[in-house]
Short mmCIF file of C-alpha atoms in Angstrom, two decimals:
data_model
loop_
_atom_site.label_atom_id
_atom_site.label_comp_id
_atom_site.label_asym_id
_atom_site.label_seq_id
_atom_site.Cartn_x
_atom_site.Cartn_y
_atom_site.Cartn_z
CA MET W 1 0.08 0.02 0.26
CA ALA W 2 1.48 3.58 -1.10
CA ILE W 3 -0.10 5.22 2.34
CA LEU W 4 2.47 3.94 4.92
CA SER W 5 1.36 6.78 7.67
CA PHE W 6 -1.89 8.28 8.86
CA GLU W 7 -0.90 11.49 8.25
CA GLU W 8 -0.59 10.65 4.82
CA LEU W 9 -3.52 9.07 4.34
CA ILE W 10 -5.13 12.35 6.24
CA ASN W 11 -3.64 14.54 3.63
CA LYS W 12 -5.01 12.57 0.58
CA CYS W 13 -8.15 12.39 1.65
CA GLU W 14 -8.13 16.37 2.20
CA ASN W 15 -6.84 16.91 -0.97
CA GLU W 16 -8.76 14.81 -2.89
CA ASN W 17 -11.79 15.63 -0.75
CA LYS W 18 -12.19 11.65 -0.44
CA LYS W 19 -13.51 9.52 2.45
CA ILE W 20 -11.18 7.24 3.85
CA TYR W 21 -12.89 4.26 2.16
CA GLU W 22 -13.18 5.68 -1.07
CA ILE W 23 -9.29 6.30 -1.03
CA ALA W 24 -8.70 2.30 0.18
CA LEU W 25 -10.59 1.06 -2.74
CA GLU W 26 -8.63 3.19 -4.96
CA GLU W 27 -5.40 1.77 -3.59
CA GLU W 28 -6.59 -1.79 -3.36
CA SER W 29 -8.04 -1.44 -6.83
CA LYS W 30 -4.58 -0.14 -7.75
CA ILE W 31 -2.40 -3.48 -6.13
CA GLN W 32 -5.03 -5.79 -7.26
CA ASP W 33 -5.23 -4.40 -10.51
CA GLU W 34 -9.13 -5.38 -10.31
CA THR W 35 -12.15 -3.01 -10.48
CA PHE W 36 -13.53 -1.41 -7.55
CA ASP W 37 -16.87 -4.01 -7.89
CA VAL W 38 -14.42 -6.76 -7.96
CA ILE W 39 -12.92 -5.37 -4.52
CA LYS W 40 -16.15 -5.03 -3.23
CA ILE W 41 -17.44 -8.42 -3.56
CA ARG W 42 -14.51 -9.84 -2.09
CA THR W 43 -15.24 -7.85 1.14
CA LEU W 44 -18.73 -8.67 0.78
CA GLU W 45 -17.83 -12.46 0.44
CA THR W 46 -15.58 -11.30 3.78
CA LEU W 47 -18.83 -10.00 5.71
CA LEU W 48 -20.90 -12.89 4.40
CA ALA W 49 -18.43 -15.28 6.21
CA MET W 50 -18.40 -13.14 9.40
CA LYS W 51 -22.01 -13.35 9.71
CA ASP W 52 -22.06 -17.44 8.88
CA ALA W 53 -19.03 -17.59 11.62
CA ILE W 54 -21.66 -15.76 14.06
CA LYS W 55 -24.71 -18.21 13.05
CA SER W 56 -22.98 -21.13 13.79
CA GLY W 57 -21.54 -19.78 17.06
CA LEU W 58 -25.03 -19.09 18.04
CA LEU W 59 -26.05 -22.25 17.59
CA SER W 60 -23.25 -24.27 19.13
CA ASN W 61 -22.20 -24.90 22.61
CA GLU W 62 -19.60 -27.34 21.95
CA LYS W 63 -16.76 -27.63 24.23
CA SER W 64 -13.21 -27.03 23.00
CA ILE W 65 -10.81 -30.03 23.63
CA SER W 66 -9.80 -28.56 26.83
CA ASN W 67 -13.09 -28.55 28.17
CA TRP W 68 -12.74 -24.96 29.43
CA CYS W 69 -14.36 -23.43 27.27
CA GLY W 70 -17.65 -23.13 24.25
CA ASP W 71 -20.89 -22.27 26.01
CA ASP W 72 -20.41 -18.97 26.96
CA CYS W 73 -22.26 -17.41 24.02
CA GLU W 74 -25.02 -19.86 25.19
CA LYS W 75 -24.90 -18.27 28.94
CA LEU W 76 -25.24 -14.63 27.25
CA GLN W 77 -28.11 -15.62 25.15
CA LYS W 78 -30.18 -16.90 28.40
CA GLY W 79 -29.11 -14.43 30.54
CA TYR W 80 -30.33 -11.40 28.41
CA GLN W 81 -33.13 -12.96 27.38
CA THR W 82 -34.52 -13.80 30.90
CA LYS W 83 -32.81 -10.83 32.60
CA GLY W 84 -31.84 -8.21 30.28
CA SER W 85 -29.06 -5.99 30.23
CA ILE W 86 -27.90 -2.47 31.69
CA LEU W 87 -26.92 -1.01 28.51
CA GLY W 88 -29.79 -2.52 26.36
CA LYS W 89 -29.86 -4.29 23.25
CA ILE W 90 -27.31 -3.03 20.86
CA PHE W 91 -24.66 -4.14 24.05
CA GLU W 92 -26.23 -7.50 24.49
CA LYS W 93 -25.93 -8.44 20.49
CA ILE W 94 -22.17 -6.77 20.53
CA THR W 95 -20.90 -9.13 23.37
CA THR W 96 -23.13 -12.38 22.03
CA TYR W 97 -21.93 -12.06 18.53
CA ALA W 98 -18.09 -11.34 19.76
CA LEU W 99 -18.48 -14.59 22.03
CA ALA W 100 -20.19 -16.56 19.20
CA THR W 101 -16.80 -15.61 16.97
CA ALA W 102 -14.50 -16.43 19.47
CA GLU W 103 -15.96 -19.63 20.59
CA GLU W 104 -16.26 -20.86 16.86
CA ASN W 105 -12.45 -20.12 16.21
CA LEU W 106 -11.44 -22.44 19.45
CA ARG W 107 -13.79 -25.30 17.75
CA MET W 108 -11.71 -24.98 14.83
CA GLY W 109 -14.21 -23.78 12.84
CA ARG W 110 -14.32 -21.26 9.98
CA ILE W 111 -13.93 -17.53 10.53
CA VAL W 112 -12.40 -14.47 9.20
CA ALA W 113 -8.98 -13.43 10.81
CA CYS W 114 -9.59 -9.79 11.55
CA PRO W 115 -6.88 -9.09 11.98
CA THR W 116 -6.07 -12.42 13.51
CA ALA W 117 -8.13 -15.56 14.63
CA GLY W 118 -7.56 -14.70 18.24
CA SER W 119 -9.43 -11.35 17.54
CA CYS W 120 -11.71 -12.71 14.97
CA GLY W 121 -14.56 -11.72 17.10
CA ILE W 122 -14.36 -7.67 17.29
CA VAL W 123 -14.86 -6.24 13.94
CA PRO W 124 -17.25 -8.48 13.08
CA SER W 125 -19.63 -8.03 16.65
CA VAL W 126 -19.42 -4.24 16.03
CA ILE W 127 -20.18 -4.01 12.58
CA ILE W 128 -22.93 -6.74 12.38
CA ALA W 129 -24.90 -6.14 15.92
CA VAL W 130 -24.71 -2.20 15.07
CA ALA W 131 -26.02 -2.91 11.47
CA GLU W 132 -29.18 -4.82 12.64
CA GLU W 133 -30.24 -2.68 15.61
CA LYS W 134 -29.77 0.85 13.58
CA ASN W 135 -30.92 -0.54 10.13
CA ILE W 136 -27.32 0.21 8.44
CA SER W 137 -27.60 -0.86 4.68
CA GLU W 138 -25.08 -3.55 3.41
CA THR W 139 -23.10 -0.66 1.24
CA GLU W 140 -22.51 1.07 4.22
CA GLN W 141 -21.12 -2.29 6.25
CA LEU W 142 -18.74 -2.69 3.37
CA ASN W 143 -17.34 0.98 3.67
CA GLY W 144 -17.06 0.26 7.15
CA LEU W 145 -14.84 -3.13 6.75
CA ILE W 146 -13.09 -1.40 3.79
CA THR W 147 -12.23 1.41 6.41
CA ALA W 148 -11.29 -0.85 9.14
CA GLY W 149 -8.96 -2.80 6.53
CA LEU W 150 -6.90 0.69 5.84
CA THR W 151 -6.61 1.20 9.02
CA GLY W 152 -5.56 -2.06 10.22
CA LEU W 153 -3.02 -2.19 7.23
CA ILE W 154 -1.76 1.11 8.09
CA VAL W 155 -0.67 -0.25 11.69
CA SER W 156 0.58 -3.50 10.18
CA ASN W 157 2.61 -1.50 7.71
CA LYS W 158 4.99 -0.49 10.99
CA VAL W 159 4.16 -3.49 13.33
CA GLN W 160 3.58 -7.20 12.68
CA LEU W 161 0.25 -8.38 14.14
CA ALA W 162 1.01 -10.99 16.11
CA GLY W 163 0.97 -11.92 19.87
CA ALA W 164 4.28 -13.17 19.36
CA VAL W 165 6.12 -10.48 18.28
CA ALA W 166 4.28 -7.52 20.04
CA GLY W 167 1.45 -8.91 22.73
CA CYS W 168 -2.18 -8.77 22.43
CA GLN W 169 -2.33 -4.90 21.70
CA ALA W 170 -1.26 -5.97 18.27
CA GLU W 171 -4.18 -8.40 17.89
CA CYS W 172 -7.26 -7.58 20.33
CA GLY W 173 -5.81 -4.29 20.50
CA VAL W 174 -5.56 -3.51 16.62
CA ALA W 175 -9.21 -5.10 16.28
CA SER W 176 -10.94 -2.55 18.63
CA ALA W 177 -9.32 0.26 16.59
CA MET W 178 -10.51 -1.61 13.32
CA ALA W 179 -13.80 -1.73 14.78
CA ALA W 180 -13.71 1.74 15.56
CA ALA W 181 -13.18 3.17 12.81
CA ALA W 182 -15.78 0.86 10.94
CA LEU W 183 -18.26 1.89 13.29
CA THR W 184 -17.60 5.60 13.21
CA GLN W 185 -17.49 5.48 9.26
CA MET W 186 -20.92 3.51 9.77
CA MET W 187 -22.17 6.03 12.02
CA GLY W 188 -21.81 9.09 9.62
CA GLY W 189 -18.32 10.27 10.80
CA ASP W 190 -16.12 12.20 9.34
CA ASN W 191 -12.55 11.43 8.43
CA ASN W 192 -11.48 13.16 11.18
CA GLU W 193 -13.74 11.38 13.60
CA ILE W 194 -12.63 7.76 12.41
CA ILE W 195 -8.88 8.55 12.97
CA GLN W 196 -9.83 9.92 16.08
CA ALA W 197 -11.87 6.88 17.24
CA THR W 198 -9.13 4.64 15.79
CA SER W 199 -6.49 6.95 17.85
CA LEU W 200 -8.59 6.57 21.33
CA ALA W 201 -9.04 2.89 20.88
CA LEU W 202 -5.96 1.70 20.20
CA LYS W 203 -4.26 4.04 22.75
CA ASN W 204 -6.52 2.97 25.54
CA ILE W 205 -4.94 -0.70 25.02
CA LEU W 206 -1.41 -0.48 24.90
CA GLY W 207 0.72 -2.55 26.64
CA LEU W 208 -1.75 -5.78 26.65
CA THR W 209 -0.20 -8.79 27.10
CA CYS W 210 -0.69 -12.04 25.26
CA ASP W 211 -0.73 -14.65 27.94
CA PRO W 212 -2.81 -17.36 27.28
CA VAL W 213 -3.25 -20.50 29.72
CA CYS W 214 -1.50 -23.46 28.07
CA GLY W 215 -0.85 -21.67 24.75
CA LEU W 216 -4.58 -22.27 23.68
CA VAL W 217 -6.72 -19.33 22.49
CA GLU W 218 -9.05 -19.74 25.07
CA VAL W 219 -8.07 -18.15 28.27
CA PRO W 220 -8.34 -15.01 28.40
CA CYS W 221 -8.78 -14.47 24.56
CA ILE W 222 -12.26 -15.78 23.89
CA LYS W 223 -13.79 -13.08 26.61
CA ARG W 224 -11.59 -10.56 25.66
CA ASN W 225 -13.30 -10.41 22.24
CA ALA W 226 -16.56 -9.10 23.96
CA PHE W 227 -14.58 -6.61 26.44
CA LEU W 228 -12.41 -5.02 23.46
CA ALA W 229 -15.65 -4.84 20.80
CA ILE W 230 -17.52 -2.80 23.68
CA HIS W 231 -14.19 -0.88 24.11
CA ALA W 232 -14.17 0.00 20.28
CA VAL W 233 -18.21 1.52 21.07
CA THR W 234 -16.36 3.61 23.96
CA ALA W 235 -14.06 4.96 21.34
CA SER W 236 -16.50 5.88 18.64
CA GLU W 237 -19.36 7.60 20.93
CA LEU W 238 -16.24 9.39 22.34
CA ALA W 239 -15.26 10.49 19.21
CA LEU W 240 -18.20 11.40 17.27
CA CYS W 241 -18.96 13.33 20.03
CA GLY W 242 -15.74 15.68 19.39
CA VAL W 243 -13.40 14.16 22.18
CA GLU W 244 -10.02 13.98 20.17
CA SER W 245 -6.47 12.11 21.42
CA LYS W 246 -3.76 14.72 22.42
CA ILE W 247 -1.27 11.79 20.88
CA PRO W 248 -1.39 11.88 17.23
CA LEU W 249 -2.27 7.95 15.65
CA ASP W 250 1.27 7.61 13.81
CA GLU W 251 2.76 8.19 17.52
CA ILE W 252 0.28 5.77 18.66
CA VAL W 253 1.46 3.04 16.70
CA ASP W 254 4.98 3.71 16.79
CA THR W 255 4.35 3.60 20.84
CA LEU W 256 2.58 0.03 20.13
CA LYS W 257 5.60 -1.00 18.73
CA ILE W 258 7.99 0.08 21.07
CA THR W 259 6.00 -1.11 24.48
CA GLY W 260 5.97 -4.40 22.13
CA GLN W 261 9.83 -4.82 21.88
CA LEU W 262 10.17 -3.69 25.79
CA MET W 263 7.13 -6.54 26.78
CA SER W 264 9.14 -9.17 28.05
CA PRO W 265 9.43 -12.81 25.89
CA LEU W 266 7.65 -14.25 28.66
CA LEU W 267 4.41 -12.09 28.12
CA LYS W 268 4.44 -12.75 24.14
CA GLU W 269 2.41 -15.57 23.21
CA THR W 270 4.74 -18.15 24.81
CA SER W 271 3.09 -19.11 27.58
CA GLN W 272 5.64 -18.96 29.76
CA GLY W 273 4.44 -16.08 32.21
CA GLY W 274 1.47 -13.76 33.13
CA LEU W 275 -2.25 -15.77 33.95
CA ALA W 276 -0.12 -18.73 32.07
CA LYS W 277 1.74 -19.07 34.91
CA THR W 278 -0.51 -18.54 37.75
CA LYS W 279 -1.23 -21.52 40.77
CA THR W 280 -4.39 -22.32 38.67
CA ALA W 281 -3.39 -21.97 35.27
CA ILE W 282 -0.06 -24.71 36.20
CA GLU W 283 -2.94 -26.74 37.78
CA LEU W 284 -5.24 -26.76 34.90
CA GLU W 285 -2.20 -27.65 32.85
CA LYS W 286 -1.37 -30.56 34.68
CA LYS W 287 -5.10 -31.74 34.48
CA LEU W 288 -5.11 -30.99 30.48
CA PHE W 289 -1.86 -33.26 29.86
CA ASN W 290 -2.62 -35.83 32.34
CA ASN W 291 -6.00 -36.31 30.58
CA LYS W 292 -4.33 -36.40 26.93
CA MET S 1 8.26 -1.66 0.51
CA GLU S 2 6.07 -4.34 -1.22
CA GLN S 3 2.33 -2.81 -1.16
CA LYS S 4 0.30 -4.85 0.52
CA SER S 5 -3.69 -5.50 0.53
CA ILE S 6 -6.49 -4.47 2.71
CA PHE S 7 -7.05 -8.47 2.79
CA SER S 8 -4.01 -9.03 4.63
CA VAL S 9 -5.58 -7.67 7.66
CA ILE S 10 -9.52 -8.70 7.34
CA SER S 11 -8.49 -12.17 6.18
CA PRO S 12 -7.87 -15.03 5.51
CA ILE S 13 -11.45 -16.89 6.13
CA MET S 14 -9.79 -19.86 7.76
CA VAL S 15 -10.44 -22.59 10.25
CA GLY S 16 -9.29 -21.40 13.78
CA PRO S 17 -7.77 -20.91 16.43
CA SER S 18 -4.97 -18.79 15.77
CA SER S 19 -3.89 -17.15 12.50
CA SER S 20 -0.06 -17.16 12.86
CA HIS S 21 0.00 -20.45 14.38
CA THR S 22 -3.24 -22.27 12.81
CA ALA S 23 -3.67 -20.47 9.13
CA GLY S 24 0.14 -19.36 9.09
CA ALA S 25 1.15 -23.22 9.50
CA VAL S 26 -1.13 -24.52 6.91
CA ARG S 27 0.19 -21.54 4.57
CA LEU S 28 3.55 -22.80 5.42
CA GLY S 29 3.16 -26.35 4.64
CA LEU S 30 1.18 -25.46 1.15
CA MET S 31 4.22 -23.40 0.28
CA ALA S 32 6.42 -26.36 1.25
CA ARG S 33 4.24 -28.23 -1.13
CA ASN S 34 4.12 -26.12 -4.00
CA ILE S 35 8.18 -25.63 -3.80
CA TYR S 36 8.96 -29.34 -3.41
CA ASN S 37 6.04 -29.85 -6.01
CA ASN S 38 6.75 -33.77 -6.10
CA PRO S 39 5.35 -36.84 -4.66
CA PHE S 40 6.94 -37.73 -1.19
CA SER S 41 6.44 -40.43 1.49
CA LYS S 42 8.17 -38.67 4.18
CA VAL S 43 8.05 -34.98 5.92
CA LYS S 44 9.83 -33.93 9.41
CA PHE S 45 8.89 -30.24 10.99
CA ILE S 46 10.85 -28.69 12.99
CA LEU S 47 8.89 -26.08 15.02
CA TYR S 48 10.81 -23.34 16.90
CA ASN S 49 10.16 -20.96 19.62
CA SER S 50 6.53 -20.07 20.21
CA PHE S 51 5.51 -22.53 17.57
CA ALA S 52 7.52 -25.48 19.82
CA THR S 53 6.34 -24.08 23.26
CA THR S 54 2.23 -23.38 22.01
CA GLY S 55 1.87 -25.08 18.84
CA PHE S 56 -0.20 -28.07 19.93
CA GLY S 57 -2.79 -25.91 21.62
CA HIS S 58 -2.85 -24.00 18.08
CA GLY S 59 -3.23 -27.44 16.15
CA THR S 60 0.10 -25.95 14.37
CA ASP S 61 1.16 -29.46 13.95
CA LYS S 62 -1.92 -30.65 12.31
CA GLY S 63 -2.12 -26.96 10.38
CA LEU S 64 1.94 -27.82 8.78
CA LEU S 65 0.58 -31.37 7.91
CA ALA S 66 -2.48 -30.46 6.59
CA GLY S 67 -1.03 -27.86 4.21
CA ILE S 68 1.76 -29.70 2.79
CA LEU S 69 -0.91 -32.43 1.78
CA GLY S 70 -2.76 -29.48 -0.15
CA TYR S 71 -5.47 -28.74 2.07
CA GLN S 72 -6.78 -25.12 1.75
CA VAL S 73 -6.93 -22.98 5.48
CA ASP S 74 -10.93 -23.04 5.54
CA ASP S 75 -10.99 -26.69 5.12
CA SER S 76 -12.82 -27.71 8.32
CA SER S 77 -11.76 -31.29 8.06
CA ILE S 78 -8.17 -30.09 9.19
CA LYS S 79 -9.54 -30.62 12.72
CA ASN S 80 -9.24 -34.42 11.88
CA ILE S 81 -5.94 -34.82 9.70
CA PHE S 82 -4.14 -37.04 11.91
CA GLU S 83 -7.50 -39.55 11.73
CA THR S 84 -7.20 -39.18 7.68
CA VAL S 85 -3.86 -39.41 6.76
CA LYS S 86 -2.35 -42.10 4.86
CA ASN S 87 0.59 -43.49 3.45
CA ILE S 88 2.73 -40.53 4.82
CA GLU S 89 5.39 -40.66 7.47
CA TYR S 90 5.31 -37.57 9.37
CA SER S 91 7.17 -36.58 12.51
CA TYR S 92 7.95 -33.45 14.68
CA ASP S 93 10.76 -32.17 16.88
CA TYR S 94 10.73 -28.75 19.11
CA ILE S 95 13.39 -26.23 19.74
CA GLN S 96 13.95 -23.13 21.60
CA ASP S 97 16.53 -20.72 19.47
CA ILE S 98 16.23 -17.25 19.80
CA SER S 99 18.27 -16.47 16.88
CA ARG S 100 14.95 -17.58 14.98
CA HIS S 101 11.68 -15.86 14.13
CA PRO S 102 9.14 -16.29 17.14
CA ASN S 103 7.08 -18.52 14.79
CA SER S 104 9.54 -20.31 12.78
CA VAL S 105 9.11 -24.02 10.78
CA ASP S 106 12.06 -26.28 9.26
CA ILE S 107 10.20 -28.40 6.88
CA ILE S 108 12.68 -31.55 5.51
CA ILE S 109 10.88 -33.49 2.79
CA ASP S 110 12.20 -36.95 1.80
CA ASP S 111 15.58 -36.29 3.41
CA LYS S 112 16.36 -34.06 0.42
CA MET S 113 15.12 -30.71 0.78
CA THR S 114 14.90 -28.47 3.69
CA ILE S 115 12.45 -25.30 3.77
CA SER S 116 12.70 -23.02 6.62
CA GLY S 117 9.87 -20.22 6.91
CA ASP S 118 8.14 -17.69 9.49
CA SER S 119 4.82 -17.07 10.57
CA VAL S 120 4.85 -13.82 10.42
CA GLY S 121 1.26 -12.82 11.91
CA ALA S 122 -2.08 -12.21 10.34
CA GLY S 123 -1.65 -15.57 8.57
CA GLU S 124 0.98 -14.23 6.20
CA ILE S 125 3.93 -16.18 5.95
CA ARG S 126 7.65 -15.68 4.62
CA ILE S 127 10.15 -18.65 3.25
CA ASN S 128 13.23 -17.80 4.52
CA SER S 129 15.73 -20.09 2.88
CA ILE S 130 15.32 -23.51 0.82
CA ASN S 131 18.47 -25.87 0.92
CA GLY S 132 20.40 -23.15 2.78
CA PHE S 133 19.96 -20.56 0.51
CA ASN S 134 18.19 -17.15 1.69
CA THR S 135 14.97 -16.33 0.08
CA ASP S 136 12.56 -13.80 0.72
CA ILE S 137 9.27 -15.78 -0.78
CA ASN S 138 5.41 -14.56 0.73
CA GLY S 139 3.67 -16.95 -1.73
CA SER S 140 1.96 -13.65 -3.17
CA TYR S 141 3.57 -14.23 -6.44
CA ASP S 142 4.34 -17.34 -8.99
CA THR S 143 7.69 -17.82 -8.95
CA LEU S 144 10.50 -19.57 -10.79
CA LEU S 145 13.37 -21.01 -8.22
CA LEU S 146 16.91 -22.39 -10.20
CA MET S 147 19.69 -23.43 -8.21
CA TYR S 148 22.68 -23.44 -10.49
CA LYS S 149 26.39 -23.05 -10.91
CA ASP S 150 27.52 -20.07 -10.71
CA LYS S 151 28.81 -18.26 -13.66
CA PRO S 152 28.41 -15.48 -15.93
CA GLY S 153 25.45 -14.96 -18.03
CA MET S 154 22.85 -17.02 -16.40
CA ILE S 155 20.62 -13.93 -15.34
CA SER S 156 20.25 -12.74 -19.09
CA THR S 157 19.40 -16.62 -20.34
CA VAL S 158 16.58 -16.87 -17.75
CA SER S 159 15.29 -13.76 -18.16
CA GLU S 160 15.15 -14.10 -22.19
CA ILE S 161 13.58 -17.43 -21.91
CA ILE S 162 10.76 -15.57 -19.75
CA GLN S 163 10.55 -12.65 -21.95
CA LYS S 164 10.09 -14.30 -24.89
CA GLN S 165 6.58 -15.86 -23.22
CA LYS S 166 5.80 -12.11 -22.91
CA VAL S 167 5.45 -12.43 -18.85
CA ASN S 168 6.63 -9.61 -17.11
CA ILE S 169 9.02 -10.26 -13.79
CA ALA S 170 8.20 -8.42 -11.08
CA SER S 171 11.56 -9.02 -8.88
CA LEU S 172 14.81 -11.03 -9.08
CA HIS S 173 16.98 -12.16 -6.66
CA CYS S 174 20.14 -13.86 -6.89
CA GLY S 175 23.01 -15.10 -4.84
CA ARG S 176 25.71 -17.98 -4.29
CA SER S 177 27.69 -19.80 -1.94
CA SER S 178 31.08 -18.53 -3.52
CA LYS S 179 32.35 -17.50 -7.14
CA GLY S 180 31.95 -20.58 -9.31
CA GLY S 181 30.04 -22.62 -6.49
CA GLN S 182 26.40 -23.08 -5.98
CA ALA S 183 24.38 -19.92 -6.63
CA SER S 184 20.23 -19.53 -6.68
CA MET S 185 17.59 -17.51 -8.26
CA TYR S 186 14.21 -16.55 -7.52
CA ILE S 187 12.40 -14.76 -10.07
CA ALA S 188 8.89 -13.36 -8.96
CA LEU S 189 6.02 -13.04 -11.92
CA ASP S 190 3.19 -11.39 -12.89
CA ILE S 191 1.52 -14.49 -14.22
CA PRO S 192 2.14 -18.22 -14.28
CA ILE S 193 4.30 -19.99 -16.50
CA GLY S 194 3.83 -22.91 -18.34
CA ASP S 195 5.68 -26.50 -18.11
CA ASP S 196 7.59 -26.11 -21.21
CA VAL S 197 9.10 -22.91 -20.12
CA VAL S 198 10.22 -24.37 -16.77
CA GLU S 199 11.58 -27.56 -19.02
CA LYS S 200 13.62 -24.88 -21.21
CA VAL S 201 15.15 -23.25 -17.95
CA LYS S 202 16.04 -26.80 -16.66
CA ASN S 203 17.67 -27.78 -20.18
CA ILE S 204 20.11 -24.65 -19.50
CA LYS S 205 23.84 -25.95 -18.92
CA ASP S 206 24.88 -25.85 -15.17
CA VAL S 207 21.13 -25.52 -13.91
CA TYR S 208 20.51 -28.64 -11.64
CA PHE S 209 17.33 -28.19 -9.77
CA VAL S 210 14.28 -25.68 -11.30
CA THR S 211 10.68 -25.41 -9.37
CA ASN S 212 7.83 -23.34 -10.67
CA ILE S 213 6.63 -22.43 -7.04
CA ARG S 214 2.21 -21.25 -7.73
CA LYS S 215 1.11 -18.36 -5.41
CA LEU S 216 -0.89 -19.42 -2.52
CA LYS S 217 -4.79 -18.58 -3.22
#
């Protein structure tokens, strides 16, 4: 992608008087040597695969190999149905869809990595739940997803999006920033509001480690998808009200990268530290390997 | 810098649970399959660092094997690969080596070829070396790889053959072990070349290995 920084992106948008998704379509069409329609169809296939993963996830309560996880989405559906929730329908749908997708992932089911599989529930849950509740058109959902794609891509040009390289801030954190960008686009935000939402989401997850128990994408990964989906909504709400990040987005991305470098390898997807080395995690590990 | 697509962050559509450890593993296996490009009966995987530590939990072992057998990243049957694989002898080793990338593997096929690669995040991969020769192949281009005795004129001979097919060369890299020693060249192409072209390259004097590596889907 020719656009290597958010500053460049903002300038290009201003000079050409275009939205971020329009620039993304143009750039993507150039590098793939394909028409806008082909890119849109591929984006639609991605969106449909996200919807399928949610559907499968909502219907299943199959546990993972470890037998630790797999039925939390079912709990949410039953709980919300009988007791409702504090924040209402959109909150219920986002958290349910996030867990549906993340649980489908741990069953080795078919999902869309966005940007990674461990963080696969965040962008879809926000886009699809809000679209359903606010009657947002498919075209606008695609514009949101394309906006998310370009923001994630610019981050990935600077830092590899892998827990093993920069911790969970580079996976669920970046997913949340992408979801904030998508949502702000879908809610009619301007380019600055989209960039601010992305900034606020990313800034507020810096330092997040990757310490999965026994190396499985389960604890704390699955539930974290629901938390960081809601985190994206917070960022978007603030940005749409005009709240701005004091630190520009490019500098936040640089900080994420440096923080990843400073992070101990014990906390970067090696399961040698953090939650993975708690007393309970060690007991779970023993049980798991004894049962194998 | 190679321009990347937005689909590097909003895909692949894949089976879980980890893009780097599952989809990346399948893609590394698929690339090894494309590079070797011949039937095989034995494969050994050496997993490094995070691949070694957490590979079991992420299905890295299943993914690598499925990939080399030709399964795509969104194939739901990868889950049961150990129950379905037949007629292939496979094994795994686990090593910690901080000089290697956190998610790294050596794939040794039929004791003849060693392919080393990394899973660099979001399902993206990089093949770093083939039989000890440094490469930088990410699977996004059809690539012609050849090994030959280092001597003047080889680049022009090969590029002339490709040019005659009206195929554009996206990039070309070469290296050698020593002057007059073993050399390697890999050429990324905008469109794939046919087997007849590969045959022509094979027939060049002092070329002893050629493979036409198809890009990943």
